[in-house]
Short mmCIF file of C-alpha atoms in Angstrom, two decimals:
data_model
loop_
_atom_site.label_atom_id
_atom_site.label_comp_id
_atom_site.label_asym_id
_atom_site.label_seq_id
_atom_site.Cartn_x
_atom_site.Cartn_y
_atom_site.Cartn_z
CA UNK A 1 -27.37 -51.02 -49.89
CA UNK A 2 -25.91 -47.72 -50.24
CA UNK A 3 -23.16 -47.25 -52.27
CA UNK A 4 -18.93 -46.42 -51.21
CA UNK A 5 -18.52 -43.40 -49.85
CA UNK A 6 -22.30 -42.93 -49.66
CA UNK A 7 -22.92 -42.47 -53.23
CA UNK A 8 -26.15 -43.50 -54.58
CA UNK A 9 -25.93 -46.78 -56.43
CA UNK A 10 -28.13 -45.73 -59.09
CA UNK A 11 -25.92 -42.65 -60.26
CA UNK A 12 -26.04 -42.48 -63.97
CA UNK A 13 -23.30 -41.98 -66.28
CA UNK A 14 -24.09 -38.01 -66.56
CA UNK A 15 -22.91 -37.66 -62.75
CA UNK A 16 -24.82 -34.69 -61.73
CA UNK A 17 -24.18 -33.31 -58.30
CA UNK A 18 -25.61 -34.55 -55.20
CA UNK A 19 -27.46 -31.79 -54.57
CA UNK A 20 -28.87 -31.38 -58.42
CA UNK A 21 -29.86 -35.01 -58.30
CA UNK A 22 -31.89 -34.56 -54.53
CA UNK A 23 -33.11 -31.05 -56.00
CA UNK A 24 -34.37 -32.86 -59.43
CA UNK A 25 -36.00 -35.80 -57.51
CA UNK A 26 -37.92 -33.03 -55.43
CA UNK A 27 -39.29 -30.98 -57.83
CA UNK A 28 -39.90 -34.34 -60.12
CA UNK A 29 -42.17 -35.49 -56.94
CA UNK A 30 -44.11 -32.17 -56.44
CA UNK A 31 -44.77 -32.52 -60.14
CA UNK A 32 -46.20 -35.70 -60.39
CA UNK A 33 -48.34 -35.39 -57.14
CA UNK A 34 -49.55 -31.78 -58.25
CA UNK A 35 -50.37 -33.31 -62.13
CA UNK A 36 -52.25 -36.81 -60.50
CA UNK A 37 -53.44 -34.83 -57.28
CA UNK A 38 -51.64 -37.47 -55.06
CA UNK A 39 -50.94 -36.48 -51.80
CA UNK A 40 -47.43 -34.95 -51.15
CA UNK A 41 -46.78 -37.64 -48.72
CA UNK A 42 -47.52 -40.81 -51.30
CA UNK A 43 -44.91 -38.60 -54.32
CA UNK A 44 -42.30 -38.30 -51.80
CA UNK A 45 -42.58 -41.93 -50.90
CA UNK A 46 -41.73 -42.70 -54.69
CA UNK A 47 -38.68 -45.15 -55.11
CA UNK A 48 -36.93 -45.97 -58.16
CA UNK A 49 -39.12 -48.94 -58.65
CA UNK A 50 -42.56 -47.04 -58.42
CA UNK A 51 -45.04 -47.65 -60.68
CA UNK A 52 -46.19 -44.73 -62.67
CA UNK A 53 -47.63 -45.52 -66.27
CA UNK A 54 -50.07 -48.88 -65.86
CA UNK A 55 -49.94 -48.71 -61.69
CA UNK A 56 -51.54 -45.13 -61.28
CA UNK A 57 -54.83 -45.13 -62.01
CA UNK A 58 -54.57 -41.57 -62.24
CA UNK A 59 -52.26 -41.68 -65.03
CA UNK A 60 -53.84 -41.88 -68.24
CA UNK A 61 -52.88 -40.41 -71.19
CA UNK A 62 -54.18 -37.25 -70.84
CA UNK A 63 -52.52 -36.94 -67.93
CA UNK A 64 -49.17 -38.15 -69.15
CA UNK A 65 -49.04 -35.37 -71.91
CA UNK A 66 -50.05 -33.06 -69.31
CA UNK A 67 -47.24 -34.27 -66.87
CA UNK A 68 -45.09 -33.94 -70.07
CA UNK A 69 -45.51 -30.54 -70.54
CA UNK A 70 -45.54 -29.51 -66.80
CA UNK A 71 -41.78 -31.23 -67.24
CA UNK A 72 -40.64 -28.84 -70.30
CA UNK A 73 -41.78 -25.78 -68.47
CA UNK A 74 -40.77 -26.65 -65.07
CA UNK A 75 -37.27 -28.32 -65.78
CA UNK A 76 -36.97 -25.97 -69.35
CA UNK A 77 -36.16 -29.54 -71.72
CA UNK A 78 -37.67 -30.05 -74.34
CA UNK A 79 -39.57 -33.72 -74.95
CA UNK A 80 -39.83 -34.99 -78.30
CA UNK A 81 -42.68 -37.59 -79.18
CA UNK A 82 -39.56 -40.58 -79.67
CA UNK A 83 -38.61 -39.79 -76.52
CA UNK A 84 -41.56 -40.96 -74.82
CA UNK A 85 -41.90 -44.72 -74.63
CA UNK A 86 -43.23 -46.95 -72.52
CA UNK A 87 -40.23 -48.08 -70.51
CA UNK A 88 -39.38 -44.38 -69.82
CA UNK A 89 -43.01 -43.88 -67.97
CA UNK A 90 -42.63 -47.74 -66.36
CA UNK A 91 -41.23 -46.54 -62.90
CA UNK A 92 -40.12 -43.70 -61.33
CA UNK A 93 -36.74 -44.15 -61.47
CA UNK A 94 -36.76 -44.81 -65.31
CA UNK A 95 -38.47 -41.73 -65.41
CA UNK A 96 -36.09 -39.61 -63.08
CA UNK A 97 -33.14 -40.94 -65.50
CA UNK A 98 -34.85 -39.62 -68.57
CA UNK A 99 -35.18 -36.14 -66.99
CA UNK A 100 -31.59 -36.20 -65.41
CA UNK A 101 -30.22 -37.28 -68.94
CA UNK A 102 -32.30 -34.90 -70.41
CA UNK A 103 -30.95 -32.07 -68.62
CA UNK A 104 -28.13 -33.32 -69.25
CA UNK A 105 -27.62 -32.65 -72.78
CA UNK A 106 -28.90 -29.08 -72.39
CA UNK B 1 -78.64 -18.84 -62.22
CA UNK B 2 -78.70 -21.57 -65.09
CA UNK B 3 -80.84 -20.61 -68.34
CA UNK B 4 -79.84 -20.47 -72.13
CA UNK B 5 -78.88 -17.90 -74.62
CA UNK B 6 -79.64 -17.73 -78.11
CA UNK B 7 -76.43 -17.03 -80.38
CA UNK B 8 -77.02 -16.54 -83.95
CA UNK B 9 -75.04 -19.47 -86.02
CA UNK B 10 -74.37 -19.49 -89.89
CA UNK B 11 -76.67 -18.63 -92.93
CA UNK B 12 -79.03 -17.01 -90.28
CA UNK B 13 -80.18 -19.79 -88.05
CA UNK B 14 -79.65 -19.38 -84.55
CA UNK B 15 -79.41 -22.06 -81.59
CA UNK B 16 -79.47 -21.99 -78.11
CA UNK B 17 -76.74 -22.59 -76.05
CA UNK B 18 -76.91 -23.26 -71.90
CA UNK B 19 -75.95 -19.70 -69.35
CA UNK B 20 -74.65 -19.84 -66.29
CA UNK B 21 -75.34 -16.05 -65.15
CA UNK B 22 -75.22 -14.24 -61.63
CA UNK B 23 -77.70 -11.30 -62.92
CA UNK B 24 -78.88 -8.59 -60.60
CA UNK B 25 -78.84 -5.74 -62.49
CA UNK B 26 -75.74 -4.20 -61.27
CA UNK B 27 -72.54 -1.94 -62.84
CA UNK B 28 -70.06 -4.62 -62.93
CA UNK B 29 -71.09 -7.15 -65.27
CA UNK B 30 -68.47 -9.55 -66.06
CA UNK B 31 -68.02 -12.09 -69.42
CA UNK B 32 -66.42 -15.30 -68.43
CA UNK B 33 -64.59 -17.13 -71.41
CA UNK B 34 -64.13 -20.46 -69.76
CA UNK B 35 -61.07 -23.01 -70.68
CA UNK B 36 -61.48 -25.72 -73.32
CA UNK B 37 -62.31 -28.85 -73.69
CA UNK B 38 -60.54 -31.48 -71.22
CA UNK B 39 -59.68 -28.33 -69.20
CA UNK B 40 -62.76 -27.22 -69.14
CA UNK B 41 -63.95 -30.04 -67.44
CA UNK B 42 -61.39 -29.62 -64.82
CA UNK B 43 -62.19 -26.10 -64.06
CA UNK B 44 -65.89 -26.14 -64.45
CA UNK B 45 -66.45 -26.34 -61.02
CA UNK B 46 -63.75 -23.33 -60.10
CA UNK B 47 -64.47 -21.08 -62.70
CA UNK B 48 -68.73 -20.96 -61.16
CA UNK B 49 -66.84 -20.68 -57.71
CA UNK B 50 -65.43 -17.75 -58.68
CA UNK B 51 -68.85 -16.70 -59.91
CA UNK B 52 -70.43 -17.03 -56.63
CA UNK B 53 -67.93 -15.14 -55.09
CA UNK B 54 -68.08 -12.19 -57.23
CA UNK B 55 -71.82 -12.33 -56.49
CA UNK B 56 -71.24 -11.97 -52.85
CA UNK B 57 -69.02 -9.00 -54.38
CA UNK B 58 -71.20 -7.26 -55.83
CA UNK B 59 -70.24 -8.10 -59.48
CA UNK B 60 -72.93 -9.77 -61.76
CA UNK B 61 -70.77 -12.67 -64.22
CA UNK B 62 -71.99 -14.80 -67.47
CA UNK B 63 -70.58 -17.88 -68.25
CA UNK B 64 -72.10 -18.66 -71.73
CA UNK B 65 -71.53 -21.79 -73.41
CA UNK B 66 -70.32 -21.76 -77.02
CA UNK B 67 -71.69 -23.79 -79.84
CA UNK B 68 -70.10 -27.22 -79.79
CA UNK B 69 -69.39 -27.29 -75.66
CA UNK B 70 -70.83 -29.08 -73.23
CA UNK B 71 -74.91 -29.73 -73.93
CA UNK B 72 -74.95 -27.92 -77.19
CA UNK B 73 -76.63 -29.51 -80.40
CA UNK B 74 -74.55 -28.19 -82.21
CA UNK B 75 -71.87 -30.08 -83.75
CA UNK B 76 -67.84 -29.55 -81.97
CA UNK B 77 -66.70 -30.62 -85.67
CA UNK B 78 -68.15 -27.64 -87.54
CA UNK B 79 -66.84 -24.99 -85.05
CA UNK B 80 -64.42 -22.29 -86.26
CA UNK B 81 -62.55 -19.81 -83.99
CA UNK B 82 -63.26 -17.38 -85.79
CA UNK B 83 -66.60 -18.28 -84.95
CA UNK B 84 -66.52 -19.04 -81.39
CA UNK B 85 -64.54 -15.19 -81.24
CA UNK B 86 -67.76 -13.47 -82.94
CA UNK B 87 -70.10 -15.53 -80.17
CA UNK B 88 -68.13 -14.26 -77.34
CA UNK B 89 -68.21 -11.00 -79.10
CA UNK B 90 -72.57 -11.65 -79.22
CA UNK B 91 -72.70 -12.86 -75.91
CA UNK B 92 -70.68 -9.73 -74.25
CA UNK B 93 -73.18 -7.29 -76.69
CA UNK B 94 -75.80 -9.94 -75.19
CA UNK B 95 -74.86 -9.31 -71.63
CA UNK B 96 -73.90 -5.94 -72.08
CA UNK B 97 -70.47 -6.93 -70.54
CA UNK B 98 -68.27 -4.29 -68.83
CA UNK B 99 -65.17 -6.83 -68.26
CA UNK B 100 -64.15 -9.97 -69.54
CA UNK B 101 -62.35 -12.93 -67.37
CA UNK B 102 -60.47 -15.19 -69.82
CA UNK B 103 -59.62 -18.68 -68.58
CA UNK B 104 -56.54 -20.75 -69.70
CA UNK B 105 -57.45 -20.90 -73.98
CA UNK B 106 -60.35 -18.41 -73.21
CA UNK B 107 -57.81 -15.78 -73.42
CA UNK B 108 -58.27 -16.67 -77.38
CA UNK B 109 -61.80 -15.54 -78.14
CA UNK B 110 -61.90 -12.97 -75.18
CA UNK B 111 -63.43 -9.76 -76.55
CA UNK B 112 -61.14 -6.91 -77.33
CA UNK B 113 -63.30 -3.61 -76.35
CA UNK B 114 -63.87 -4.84 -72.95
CA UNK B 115 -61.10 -4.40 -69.89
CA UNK B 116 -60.41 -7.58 -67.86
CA UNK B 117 -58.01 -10.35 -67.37
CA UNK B 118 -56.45 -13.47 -68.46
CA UNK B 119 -55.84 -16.02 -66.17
CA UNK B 120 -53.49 -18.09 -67.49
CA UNK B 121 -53.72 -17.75 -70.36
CA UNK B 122 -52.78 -20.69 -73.38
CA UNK B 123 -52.01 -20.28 -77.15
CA UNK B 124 -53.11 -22.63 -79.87
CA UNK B 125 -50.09 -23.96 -80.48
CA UNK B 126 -49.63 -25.42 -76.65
CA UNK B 127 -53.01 -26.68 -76.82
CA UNK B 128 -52.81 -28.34 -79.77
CA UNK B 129 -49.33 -29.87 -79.04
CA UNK B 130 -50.78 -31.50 -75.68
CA UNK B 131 -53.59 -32.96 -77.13
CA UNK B 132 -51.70 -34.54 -80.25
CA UNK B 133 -48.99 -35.97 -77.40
CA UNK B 134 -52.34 -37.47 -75.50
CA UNK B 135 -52.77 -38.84 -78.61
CA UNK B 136 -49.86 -40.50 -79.95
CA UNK B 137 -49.31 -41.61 -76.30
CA UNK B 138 -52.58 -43.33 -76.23
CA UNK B 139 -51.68 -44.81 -79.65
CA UNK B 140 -48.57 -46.06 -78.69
CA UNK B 141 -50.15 -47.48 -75.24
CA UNK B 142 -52.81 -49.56 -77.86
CA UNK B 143 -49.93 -50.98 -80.00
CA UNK B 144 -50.52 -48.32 -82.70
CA UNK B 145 -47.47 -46.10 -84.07
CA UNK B 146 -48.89 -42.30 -84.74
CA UNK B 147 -46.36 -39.55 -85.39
CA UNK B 148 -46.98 -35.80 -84.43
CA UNK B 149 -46.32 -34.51 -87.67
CA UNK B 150 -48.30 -36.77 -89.77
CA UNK B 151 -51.73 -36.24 -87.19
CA UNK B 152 -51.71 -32.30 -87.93
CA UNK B 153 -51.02 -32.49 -91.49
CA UNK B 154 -54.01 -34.75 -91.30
CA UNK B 155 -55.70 -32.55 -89.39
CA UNK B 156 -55.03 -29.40 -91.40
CA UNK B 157 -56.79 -31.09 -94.25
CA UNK B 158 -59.19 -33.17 -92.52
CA UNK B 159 -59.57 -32.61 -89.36
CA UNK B 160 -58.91 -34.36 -85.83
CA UNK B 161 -60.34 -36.25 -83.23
CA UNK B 162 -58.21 -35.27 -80.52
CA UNK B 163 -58.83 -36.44 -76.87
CA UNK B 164 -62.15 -37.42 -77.45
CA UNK B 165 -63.01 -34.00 -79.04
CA UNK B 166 -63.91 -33.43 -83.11
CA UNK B 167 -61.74 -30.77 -84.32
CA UNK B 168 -62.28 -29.29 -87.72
CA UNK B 169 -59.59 -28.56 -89.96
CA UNK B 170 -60.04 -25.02 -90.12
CA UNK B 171 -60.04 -24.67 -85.89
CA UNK B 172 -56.88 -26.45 -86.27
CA UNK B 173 -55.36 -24.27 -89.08
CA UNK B 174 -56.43 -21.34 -86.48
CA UNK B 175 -55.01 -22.37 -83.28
CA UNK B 176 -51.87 -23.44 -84.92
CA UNK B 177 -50.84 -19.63 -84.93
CA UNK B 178 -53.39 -18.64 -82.15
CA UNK B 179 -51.43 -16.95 -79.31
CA UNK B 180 -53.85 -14.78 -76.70
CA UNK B 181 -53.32 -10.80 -77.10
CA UNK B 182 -53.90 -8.36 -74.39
CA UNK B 183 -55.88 -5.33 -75.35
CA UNK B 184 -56.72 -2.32 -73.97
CA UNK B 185 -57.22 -2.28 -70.27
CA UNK B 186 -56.52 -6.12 -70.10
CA UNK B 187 -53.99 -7.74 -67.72
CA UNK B 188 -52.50 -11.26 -67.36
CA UNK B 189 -53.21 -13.39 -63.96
CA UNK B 190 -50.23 -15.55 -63.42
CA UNK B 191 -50.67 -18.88 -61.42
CA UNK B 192 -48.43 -17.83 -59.06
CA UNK B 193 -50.77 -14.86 -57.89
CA UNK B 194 -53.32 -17.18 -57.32
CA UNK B 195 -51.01 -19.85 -54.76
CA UNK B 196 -50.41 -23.21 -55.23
CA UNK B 197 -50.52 -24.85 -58.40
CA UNK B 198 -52.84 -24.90 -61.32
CA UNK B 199 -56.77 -26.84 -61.43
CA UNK B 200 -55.81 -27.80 -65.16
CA UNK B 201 -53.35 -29.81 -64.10
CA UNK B 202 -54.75 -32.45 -62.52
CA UNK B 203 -56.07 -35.19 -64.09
CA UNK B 204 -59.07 -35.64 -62.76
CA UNK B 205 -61.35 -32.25 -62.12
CA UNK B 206 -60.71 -30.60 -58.34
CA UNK B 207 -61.59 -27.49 -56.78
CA UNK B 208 -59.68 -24.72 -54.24
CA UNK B 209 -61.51 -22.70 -52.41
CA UNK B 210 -58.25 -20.23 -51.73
CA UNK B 211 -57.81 -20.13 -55.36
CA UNK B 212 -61.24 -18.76 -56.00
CA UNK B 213 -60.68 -16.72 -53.17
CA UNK B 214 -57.51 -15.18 -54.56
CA UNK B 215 -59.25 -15.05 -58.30
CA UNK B 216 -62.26 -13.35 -57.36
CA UNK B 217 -60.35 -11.10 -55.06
CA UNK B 218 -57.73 -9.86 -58.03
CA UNK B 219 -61.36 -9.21 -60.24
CA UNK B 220 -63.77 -7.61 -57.60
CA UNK B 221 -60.23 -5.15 -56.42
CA UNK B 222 -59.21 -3.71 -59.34
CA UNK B 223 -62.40 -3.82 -61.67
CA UNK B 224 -63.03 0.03 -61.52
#
């Protein structure tokens, strides 16, 4: 259900804007379907309880350090390697709140 | 189209490595230094693409392999960039090569008297750094605890298997300062002249036939 006053229930403690979080999850999308080749349509249909890591056949290692680094240049963070656990590259919401927290703490 | 060429290795022996060449005797003859290893894969099939089309052009293009790639006998383990720089250097004398078209890490052993371009181009230090995350990540995924630092200070001494691919320890004391230099007469492609996003991305190997279109274009209109 959505949240009071329309707010997203999944808002994380950082509080970015509305219109940072929608502009993050849309350039998050266009990255993973441009990295795995998935069609626009199937990214955009991504909820925070997506798959990525172990659903994706697409998405194998190589691919996650490639995704990785298409992140650092695109959203200008930088990823260290004890950043990157499983959990984080579970879902796509886990994933959207590592990036969000990430930016974050620019 | 597809033959061999014989590069001369080490202590005087030589081997023979596979060609892909559009040769027709004519004034533009262009060196292609392809991408490496898992990239190269995924831009095999665009990289000949753009061949074809600078056939249609007009333009004759070589697309040697080095020692180590693809079919060689020659073993990945024992290549040096230093190395694979003087084979592009043979192959352009080889080819008598009036341009060069650098792909992605190409841009590293692209020859420095001819004009030509970089497409997007890489530096050792990116390469390496996505490689060692494929591999700690692929560690991690098999219950195994690598650390970044650790695998190139290994590798520095030893040597790395990295992705699947043998690197020795002096290729990875090379491309851990290795950044791509323009020279004379040479110009960076950026993705974004090309549209849409780029082949070495992906994870599994594609093709885009606007891409090639856009490529060859940028190559056959301002190679003078």
């Amino acid at each position: 259900m959505a949240g009071i006053l329309g707010k997203p229930m999944n808002s994380i403690p950082t509080i970015p804007s509305e219109a940072e979080a929608a502009a993050l999850d849309s350039e998050l999308k266009g990255l993973i379907a441009d990295v795995l080749g998935l069609d626009p349509a199937q990214a955009a249909a991504f909820g925070p309880d997506s798959g990525l890591f172990g659903h994706l056949p697409e998405l194998d290692s190589m691919a996650v350090a490639g995704l990785l680094t298409e992140m650092e240049d695109r959203l200008g963070i930088v990823i260290e390697d004890d950043d990157v656990d499983g959990e984080m590259l579970e879902t796509y919401g886990a994933l959207r709140a590592f990036a969000q927290a990430k930016l974050a703490s620019r | 189209m597809i033959s061999t060429w014989t590069i001369a290795g080490p202590y005087g022996a030589t081997t023979d490595e596979l060609l892909v060449a559009f040769d027709r005797a004519r004034a533009r003859r262009v060196l292609v230094c392809p991408a490496w290893f898992d990239e190269a894969n995924k831009l095999r099939r665009f990289t000949v693409e753009v061949m074809r089309r600078l056939d249609a052009a007009g333009i004759d293009s070589f697309l040697p392999d080095l020692p180590g790639c693809n079919d060689s006998l020659a073993p990945l383990g024992g290549q040096t960039l230093a190395g694979w720089q003087a084979g592009m250097q043979a192959a352009a004398t080889t080819f008598a090569a009036t341009h060069v078209l650098a792909i992605r890490a190409g841009a590293l052993v692209a020859p420095a008297h001819l004009p030509g371009w970089h497409y997007a181009a890489q530096s050792g230090p990116k390469l390496l750094r996505g490689l060692i995350r494929a591999r700690t990540i692929a560690a991690r995924e098999a219950g195994r605890e690598e650390n970044a630092d650790a695998l190139m200070e290994w590798g520095r001494a030893e040597g790395l298997m990295l992705g699947g691919w043998t690197l020795g320890a002096a290729m990875i004391r090379e491309l851990e300062s290795a950044e791509p230099a323009l020279a004379e007469g040479q110009s960076d492609i950026a993705q974004s002249q090309l549209g849409g996003n780029g082949l070495w991305l992906r994870a599994e190997p594609g093709d885009d036939s606007a891409q090639a279109d856009a490529l060859a274009g940028i190559v056959a209109g301002s190679a003078p």
